[in-house]
Tab-separated table of C-alpha atoms and ligand atoms in Angstrom:
chain	number	residue	atom	x	y	z
A	1	MET	CA	290.115	-104.791	336.199
A	2	ALA	CA	286.506	-104.760	336.642
A	3	ASP	CA	283.296	-107.125	335.683
A	4	THR	CA	281.376	-105.554	334.195
A	5	VAL	CA	281.861	-103.584	330.700
A	6	VAL	CA	279.998	-100.376	329.763
A	7	ALA	CA	278.717	-100.018	326.101
A	8	ALA	CA	276.322	-97.218	324.219
A	9	VAL	CA	273.791	-99.544	322.103
A	10	ARG	CA	272.476	-98.521	319.787
A	11	THR	CA	268.790	-99.528	320.629
A	12	ALA	CA	266.645	-98.082	317.908
A	13	PRO	CA	266.978	-94.822	314.945
A	14	ARG	CA	268.999	-92.661	316.316
A	15	THR	CA	268.483	-94.065	320.338
A	16	THR	CA	271.840	-94.436	322.443
A	17	GLU	CA	271.848	-96.309	325.621
A	18	LEU	CA	274.021	-96.762	327.982
A	19	ARG	CA	274.256	-100.871	328.721
A	20	GLU	CA	276.599	-102.901	331.317
A	21	PHE	CA	277.622	-106.445	330.015
A	22	PRO	CA	279.644	-108.928	331.160
A	23	MET	CA	283.319	-108.947	331.556
A	24	PRO	CA	284.012	-112.356	328.737
A	25	GLU	CA	285.941	-115.263	329.275
A	26	ILE	CA	288.882	-114.856	327.236
A	27	PRO	CA	289.548	-117.891	324.798
A	28	ALA	CA	293.081	-119.374	324.655
A	29	ASP	CA	292.865	-118.223	320.907
A	30	GLY	CA	290.848	-115.055	321.373
A	31	ALA	CA	291.342	-111.405	322.821
A	32	LEU	CA	290.291	-108.248	324.969
A	33	LEU	CA	291.325	-105.040	323.801
A	34	LYS	CA	290.958	-102.086	325.847
A	35	MET	CA	289.548	-99.195	323.555
A	36	GLU	CA	290.609	-95.845	323.014
A	37	VAL	CA	289.346	-93.837	320.627
A	38	ALA	CA	286.421	-95.006	318.495
A	39	GLY	CA	286.607	-92.975	314.510
A	40	ILE	CA	282.888	-92.176	313.834
A	41	CYS	CA	282.418	-91.498	310.066
A	42	GLY	CA	279.905	-90.985	307.511
A	43	THR	CA	278.805	-93.747	307.575
A	44	ASP	CA	277.874	-94.054	311.400
A	45	VAL	CA	275.245	-91.212	310.507
A	46	LYS	CA	273.936	-92.916	308.238
A	47	MET	CA	273.002	-96.417	310.104
A	48	TYR	CA	271.804	-94.513	313.248
A	49	ASP	CA	269.149	-92.709	310.973
A	50	ARG	CA	267.963	-95.728	309.577
A	51	PRO	CA	269.878	-99.070	310.855
A	52	GLN	CA	269.676	-101.881	308.323
A	53	ILE	CA	270.190	-104.173	311.386
A	54	THR	CA	267.178	-103.723	313.949
A	55	GLU	CA	268.335	-105.859	316.220
A	56	PRO	CA	270.682	-103.901	319.166
A	57	VAL	CA	274.358	-102.621	318.289
A	58	ILE	CA	277.255	-101.025	320.152
A	59	MET	CA	278.444	-98.981	316.855
A	60	GLY	CA	282.089	-98.115	316.392
A	61	HIS	CA	284.203	-99.357	313.043
A	62	GLU	CA	287.136	-97.081	312.929
A	63	ASN	CA	289.124	-99.006	316.432
A	64	VAL	CA	291.577	-98.484	317.876
A	65	GLY	CA	293.142	-99.646	321.384
A	66	THR	CA	295.218	-101.983	323.617
A	67	ILE	CA	295.115	-105.457	324.224
A	68	ALA	CA	294.118	-105.858	327.880
A	69	LYS	CA	294.456	-109.872	327.961
A	70	ALA	CA	295.104	-112.161	324.753
A	71	GLY	CA	295.137	-116.042	324.899
A	72	ARG	CA	298.230	-118.197	323.971
A	73	GLN	CA	297.131	-119.313	320.813
A	74	PHE	CA	295.829	-115.413	320.162
A	75	VAL	CA	299.681	-114.399	320.841
A	76	GLU	CA	301.538	-117.058	318.155
A	77	ARG	CA	298.673	-116.158	315.161
A	78	HIS	CA	299.012	-112.490	315.473
A	79	GLY	CA	302.354	-112.877	316.638
A	80	LEU	CA	300.492	-109.575	319.639
A	81	GLY	CA	299.436	-109.920	322.755
A	82	GLU	CA	298.945	-107.406	325.780
A	83	GLY	CA	300.464	-104.075	326.006
A	84	ASP	CA	300.562	-103.656	322.374
A	85	ARG	CA	298.489	-100.285	320.576
A	86	VAL	CA	296.335	-101.962	318.006
A	87	PHE	CA	294.648	-100.642	314.799
A	88	VAL	CA	291.498	-102.879	314.122
A	89	GLU	CA	290.032	-103.149	310.686
A	90	HIS	CA	286.145	-103.545	311.030
A	91	TYR	CA	286.474	-106.405	308.968
A	92	VAL	CA	286.424	-110.224	310.968
A	93	ALA	CA	287.527	-112.046	308.176
A	94	CYS	CA	287.656	-116.361	307.611
A	95	TYR	CA	290.886	-116.203	306.318
A	96	ARG	CA	290.590	-118.804	303.886
A	97	CYS	CA	288.676	-117.893	301.263
A	98	GLU	CA	290.771	-116.322	298.131
A	99	TRP	CA	289.859	-112.779	299.302
A	100	CYS	CA	291.663	-113.110	302.576
A	101	ARG	CA	294.230	-115.436	301.447
A	102	LEU	CA	294.651	-111.822	299.195
A	103	GLY	CA	294.259	-109.596	302.289
A	104	GLU	CA	290.718	-108.306	301.055
A	105	TYR	CA	289.126	-108.964	303.742
A	106	ARG	CA	286.050	-106.652	302.941
A	107	HIS	CA	284.753	-108.494	300.458
A	108	CYS	CA	285.365	-111.537	303.039
A	109	GLU	CA	282.232	-113.143	302.658
A	110	ALA	CA	282.169	-113.786	306.669
A	111	THR	CA	282.412	-110.205	307.099
A	112	ASP	CA	279.631	-109.755	304.373
A	113	TRP	CA	276.302	-108.084	306.820
A	114	ARG	CA	274.417	-106.890	304.061
A	115	ALA	CA	274.881	-111.079	302.087
A	116	ASN	CA	275.571	-112.941	305.490
A	117	PRO	CA	272.961	-112.849	308.083
A	118	ASP	CA	275.685	-114.477	310.249
A	119	ALA	CA	278.029	-111.644	309.090
A	120	ARG	CA	280.566	-110.110	311.966
A	121	ARG	CA	281.835	-106.748	311.667
A	122	TYR	CA	282.111	-104.706	314.129
A	123	GLY	CA	280.572	-101.686	314.747
A	124	TYR	CA	277.828	-103.999	312.906
A	125	THR	CA	276.817	-107.020	314.813
A	126	THR	CA	274.736	-107.136	316.622
A	127	CYS	CA	275.852	-107.811	320.434
A	128	GLU	CA	272.964	-110.239	321.654
A	129	HIS	CA	275.581	-112.820	319.251
A	130	ALA	CA	278.935	-114.057	322.200
A	131	TYR	CA	280.928	-112.086	323.709
A	132	HIS	CA	278.162	-108.986	322.854
A	133	LEU	CA	281.578	-106.390	322.632
A	134	TRP	CA	280.812	-105.920	318.837
A	135	GLY	CA	281.989	-102.589	318.328
A	136	GLY	CA	284.204	-99.569	319.366
A	137	PHE	CA	281.818	-97.381	321.799
A	138	ALA	CA	282.311	-99.764	324.500
A	139	GLN	CA	284.959	-99.678	327.064
A	140	TYR	CA	286.507	-103.023	325.936
A	141	MET	CA	286.402	-104.788	322.619
A	142	PHE	CA	286.221	-108.545	321.965
A	143	LEU	CA	288.668	-109.930	319.240
A	144	PRO	CA	288.199	-114.078	317.545
A	145	TRP	CA	291.477	-115.512	316.336
A	146	ASN	CA	290.616	-114.317	313.121
A	147	CYS	CA	289.607	-110.239	313.750
A	148	VAL	CA	292.242	-107.564	311.511
A	149	ILE	CA	294.447	-106.067	313.261
A	150	HIS	CA	297.628	-103.783	312.961
A	151	LYS	CA	300.813	-102.695	314.440
A	152	ILE	CA	300.484	-99.396	315.884
A	153	PRO	CA	303.860	-97.937	315.212
A	154	ASP	CA	305.121	-96.080	318.567
A	155	GLY	CA	305.824	-92.018	318.397
A	156	VAL	CA	301.675	-92.346	316.915
A	157	THR	CA	299.674	-91.873	319.097
A	158	ALA	CA	295.764	-93.533	319.866
A	159	GLU	CA	294.157	-90.287	318.135
A	160	LEU	CA	295.954	-89.820	314.872
A	161	ALA	CA	295.861	-93.594	314.764
A	162	GLY	CA	292.109	-93.303	315.176
A	163	ILE	CA	292.490	-91.150	311.786
A	164	ALA	CA	293.454	-94.920	309.879
A	165	THR	CA	290.761	-95.899	308.230
A	166	PRO	CA	290.013	-92.309	306.268
A	167	LEU	CA	293.184	-92.230	305.318
A	168	SER	CA	293.837	-96.186	303.926
A	169	ASN	CA	290.363	-95.241	302.196
A	170	GLY	CA	292.322	-92.918	300.815
A	171	ILE	CA	295.026	-94.514	299.948
A	172	GLU	CA	292.525	-97.623	298.420
A	173	TRP	CA	290.433	-95.557	296.474
A	174	ALA	CA	293.753	-92.728	294.909
A	175	LEU	CA	296.432	-95.566	294.868
A	176	TYR	CA	295.129	-98.534	293.962
A	177	ASP	CA	291.446	-97.972	292.506
A	178	THR	CA	292.087	-95.253	290.353
A	179	ARG	CA	295.811	-95.414	290.503
A	180	VAL	CA	296.709	-91.507	290.697
A	181	GLY	CA	300.420	-90.644	290.161
A	182	PHE	CA	302.822	-88.798	288.866
A	183	MET	CA	302.041	-85.967	287.241
A	184	ASP	CA	298.428	-86.624	287.690
A	185	SER	CA	295.174	-83.906	287.619
A	186	VAL	CA	292.776	-84.712	290.757
A	187	LEU	CA	289.715	-83.555	291.844
A	188	ILE	CA	288.322	-84.029	294.732
A	189	GLN	CA	284.890	-83.309	295.493
A	190	GLY	CA	284.017	-83.241	299.181
A	191	PRO	CA	285.865	-81.404	301.740
A	192	GLY	CA	285.077	-84.358	304.621
A	193	GLN	CA	287.446	-86.269	306.863
A	194	GLN	CA	287.322	-88.369	303.211
A	195	GLY	CA	287.862	-85.867	301.264
A	196	LEU	CA	291.123	-84.310	302.832
A	197	SER	CA	292.987	-88.094	303.175
A	198	GLN	CA	292.704	-88.438	299.162
A	199	VAL	CA	294.166	-84.975	299.316
A	200	VAL	CA	297.219	-86.424	301.156
A	201	ALA	CA	297.048	-89.621	299.098
A	202	CYS	CA	297.431	-87.758	296.026
A	203	LYS	CA	300.287	-85.083	297.136
A	204	GLN	CA	302.350	-88.267	297.894
A	205	ALA	CA	301.602	-89.936	294.917
A	206	GLY	CA	302.969	-87.159	293.115
A	207	ALA	CA	299.723	-85.187	291.236
A	208	SER	CA	300.320	-82.039	290.192
A	209	LEU	CA	296.809	-81.102	290.813
A	210	ILE	CA	294.557	-81.328	293.610
A	211	VAL	CA	291.270	-79.607	293.549
A	212	VAL	CA	288.698	-79.284	295.968
A	213	THR	CA	285.329	-78.966	296.091
A	214	GLY	CA	282.984	-77.501	298.615
A	215	THR	CA	279.969	-75.508	300.120
A	216	ALA	CA	279.631	-72.553	301.202
A	217	ARG	CA	279.970	-73.871	304.909
A	218	ASP	CA	283.145	-75.727	304.467
A	219	GLY	CA	285.862	-72.835	304.465
A	220	ALA	CA	287.808	-74.149	307.055
A	221	ARG	CA	287.749	-77.377	305.826
A	222	LEU	CA	288.621	-76.352	302.260
A	223	GLU	CA	292.118	-73.839	304.580
A	224	LEU	CA	292.228	-77.576	305.697
A	225	ALA	CA	292.511	-78.980	302.023
A	226	LYS	CA	294.534	-75.824	301.406
A	227	THR	CA	297.103	-76.708	304.665
A	228	LEU	CA	297.563	-80.434	303.615
A	229	GLY	CA	298.712	-79.876	300.032
A	230	ALA	CA	295.507	-78.558	297.801
A	231	ASP	CA	295.996	-76.729	295.135
A	232	ALA	CA	293.273	-74.866	294.308
A	233	MET	CA	290.078	-75.121	296.196
A	234	ILE	CA	286.361	-74.106	295.113
A	235	ASP	CA	282.574	-74.175	296.641
A	236	VAL	CA	280.412	-74.905	294.232
A	237	ASP	CA	277.655	-71.911	296.425
A	238	SER	CA	279.164	-69.342	294.639
A	239	GLU	CA	281.116	-70.671	292.163
A	240	ASP	CA	280.654	-73.208	288.643
A	241	PRO	CA	283.037	-75.646	288.888
A	242	LEU	CA	282.990	-77.102	285.260
A	243	GLU	CA	283.836	-74.225	284.698
A	244	ARG	CA	286.512	-73.840	287.078
A	245	VAL	CA	288.368	-76.738	286.707
A	246	ARG	CA	288.440	-76.417	283.227
A	247	GLU	CA	290.732	-72.937	283.887
A	248	LEU	CA	292.516	-75.228	285.849
A	249	THR	CA	293.668	-77.784	283.730
A	250	GLY	CA	293.970	-74.898	280.291
A	251	GLY	CA	290.098	-76.838	278.986
A	252	ARG	CA	291.647	-80.202	279.240
A	253	GLY	CA	289.954	-81.993	282.115
A	254	VAL	CA	291.443	-83.772	285.201
A	255	ASP	CA	292.616	-87.422	285.000
A	256	VAL	CA	290.848	-88.543	287.807
A	257	VAL	CA	287.724	-87.717	290.021
A	258	LEU	CA	287.619	-88.977	293.335
A	259	ASP	CA	282.639	-88.263	294.707
A	260	CYS	CA	283.624	-87.644	298.345
A	261	THR	CA	280.646	-85.837	298.649
A	262	ALA	CA	278.109	-87.125	301.203
A	263	GLY	CA	274.334	-87.127	300.581
A	264	ALA	CA	275.269	-84.369	297.796
A	265	GLY	CA	272.562	-86.724	295.273
A	266	VAL	CA	274.021	-87.269	291.216
A	267	THR	CA	275.614	-83.640	291.070
A	268	PRO	CA	279.380	-84.948	292.184
A	269	VAL	CA	278.360	-88.003	289.337
A	270	LEU	CA	277.344	-85.730	286.875
A	271	LEU	CA	279.934	-83.347	287.440
A	272	GLY	CA	282.470	-85.570	287.891
A	273	ILE	CA	281.641	-87.148	283.856
A	274	ASP	CA	281.910	-83.978	282.205
A	275	ALA	CA	285.085	-82.393	284.291
A	276	LEU	CA	287.846	-85.709	283.946
A	277	LYS	CA	290.217	-85.012	280.385
A	278	ARG	CA	288.266	-85.874	277.039
A	279	ARG	CA	289.180	-89.601	277.087
A	280	ALA	CA	289.861	-92.130	279.883
A	281	GLY	CA	289.639	-90.041	282.933
A	282	THR	CA	288.621	-92.544	285.961
A	283	LEU	CA	285.751	-92.184	288.658
A	284	LEU	CA	285.004	-92.305	291.921
A	285	VAL	CA	282.095	-92.990	292.948
A	286	GLN	CA	280.156	-93.981	296.377
A	287	GLY	CA	276.732	-95.443	295.669
A	288	GLU	CA	274.730	-93.382	297.557
A	289	LEU	CA	271.880	-93.699	295.440
A	290	ALA	CA	269.988	-96.670	295.386
A	291	ALA	CA	268.693	-95.680	291.390
A	292	PHE	CA	270.251	-92.907	289.060
A	293	PRO	CA	267.676	-91.460	287.135
A	294	ASP	CA	269.058	-90.911	283.731
A	295	PHE	CA	272.156	-91.816	283.838
A	296	PRO	CA	274.294	-90.483	281.125
A	297	ILE	CA	275.880	-93.335	279.450
A	298	LYS	CA	276.367	-92.329	276.454
A	299	LYS	CA	278.735	-89.779	277.458
A	300	LEU	CA	280.953	-92.105	280.383
A	301	THR	CA	281.808	-94.591	276.936
A	302	GLU	CA	281.745	-91.789	274.818
A	303	LYS	CA	284.487	-90.002	277.333
A	304	ALA	CA	285.740	-94.353	277.623
A	305	ILE	CA	285.825	-93.693	281.756
A	306	THR	CA	286.294	-96.506	283.867
A	307	ILE	CA	284.467	-96.063	287.030
A	308	LYS	CA	285.637	-97.397	290.303
A	309	SER	CA	283.479	-98.451	293.855
A	310	ALA	CA	284.362	-96.608	297.118
A	311	ARG	CA	284.303	-99.413	299.291
A	312	GLY	CA	286.734	-100.245	301.983
A	313	HIS	CA	290.476	-100.619	302.566
A	314	SER	CA	292.768	-103.394	301.238
A	315	TYR	CA	295.415	-105.269	304.427
A	316	ARG	CA	298.132	-102.604	302.437
A	317	ALA	CA	296.202	-99.630	302.347
A	318	VAL	CA	295.772	-99.782	306.253
A	319	GLU	CA	299.586	-100.833	306.530
A	320	LEU	CA	300.820	-97.645	304.399
A	321	ALA	CA	298.378	-95.498	306.676
A	322	LEU	CA	299.427	-96.157	309.458
A	323	GLU	CA	303.388	-95.860	307.702
A	324	GLN	CA	302.381	-92.426	306.843
A	325	LEU	CA	300.963	-91.298	310.265
A	326	ALA	CA	304.235	-92.215	311.591
A	327	SER	CA	306.757	-90.291	308.639
A	328	ARG	CA	304.437	-86.830	309.865
A	329	ARG	CA	304.916	-85.812	306.648
A	330	PHE	CA	301.466	-83.979	306.548
A	331	PRO	CA	300.484	-82.300	309.490
A	332	LEU	CA	297.433	-85.142	310.690
A	333	GLU	CA	296.323	-84.139	313.789
A	334	LEU	CA	294.637	-81.224	312.563
A	335	LEU	CA	292.317	-83.640	311.179
A	336	THR	CA	291.206	-84.365	314.752
A	337	THR	CA	288.726	-81.939	315.815
A	338	HIS	CA	286.470	-83.317	317.887
A	339	GLU	CA	286.485	-85.490	321.269
A	340	PHE	CA	283.062	-87.170	323.200
A	341	GLY	CA	282.978	-89.629	326.005
A	342	LEU	CA	280.900	-92.319	325.915
A	343	ALA	CA	277.784	-91.107	327.653
A	344	ASP	CA	277.825	-88.536	324.381
A	345	THR	CA	277.927	-91.083	322.051
A	346	ASP	CA	274.511	-89.972	320.710
A	347	ARG	CA	275.921	-86.110	320.380
A	348	ALA	CA	278.892	-87.290	318.830
A	349	ILE	CA	277.443	-88.828	315.685
A	350	ARG	CA	274.893	-85.928	315.448
A	351	ALA	CA	278.247	-84.011	315.615
A	352	VAL	CA	279.671	-85.662	312.070
A	353	GLY	CA	275.736	-85.081	310.284
A	354	GLY	CA	276.403	-81.559	311.225
A	355	GLU	CA	274.004	-81.354	313.729
A	356	VAL	CA	275.333	-79.992	316.219
A	357	GLU	CA	279.357	-78.246	317.007
A	358	GLU	CA	281.125	-76.027	314.843
A	359	GLY	CA	283.857	-77.072	312.809
A	360	VAL	CA	283.594	-80.176	312.649
A	361	VAL	CA	286.730	-82.898	310.543
A	362	HIS	CA	286.660	-86.358	312.161
A	363	VAL	CA	285.597	-87.282	315.781
A	364	SER	CA	287.343	-88.849	318.424
A	365	LEU	CA	284.671	-91.399	320.681
A	366	LEU	CA	287.066	-92.212	323.959
A	367	PRO	CA	285.186	-94.388	325.858
A	368	TRP	CA	287.303	-93.807	329.012
A	369	LEU	CA	286.934	-90.214	328.918
A	370	GLU	CA	284.540	-88.611	331.996
B	401	ZN	ZN1	283.658	-95.580	309.390
B	402	ZN	ZN1	287.393	-115.571	304.247
């Protein structure tokens, strides 16, 4: 093993530098992950544009790799060690609080970078902290005793496992948060990797009508939505989405709306409120906006709508996502469209942001790709 590790470090907004770090000494309760795939999502695009953590950061929070070195206590605690391929959640947990006890590591204060300046979270924590390797855009990542890892089932490639995060979110938001189930009708707004993952979760859950919206430039993604099981696709640039939803549901509206758009402002929420059925529908929101001027709260309460927040995934949702991938029931390999090496990290993030490349659905960063 080399003495140094190469990593792509975000040093300023929209600026990446390749840096070398010393290979860390692994404590008895820690491990070293040899990175295989770091998935890139819309959050990376936002954090790259306007970093909220100004110290240098190795980004990459959707990480898959093989354990290269593991201390004795680490192996005892996790039941996983050298040679095991794992998916690493970006949450680094305390394992003591009520949320951790429930497998809801996403809510643990120890990983809440917004509220806790000393929080640890892969892709968010500065590389100035001890062990340095706190992000997936690197050849290796450090795994402390309190990382949250999942063994990847045999037969699931690293590339495929790279979409475990959007798929986990799909399962969390569609199944657990909004309770999509047998014969439900669902409107999924936005056909990116997250929207497409919702299609899979809703289809598997038994939804009878899955409608996906996109814009004029989403033609290929909407086609992919159809391949994965969506029943109807709407191009919001050329059709009136509300009228189409009413048509498709016999005037009734849908049971659930899932907002998976990016940068669309208030529009998807307003459409969601109108597209929901007369009473007691559920709307999942992203909360990209700091404020929502003229929010139609009267309409919301009159329709008895429940709003849920899109906020990551639980341990169980990740396990189900990995099982879903292993089942091969859906051609999910069609989502993994682009691969970049470490030297092209900047371009990879910009590809997700739609600045470069065509036909992007999911972008994988492969740190060892030359
Ligand atoms: Zn992400
Ligand atoms: Zn905790």
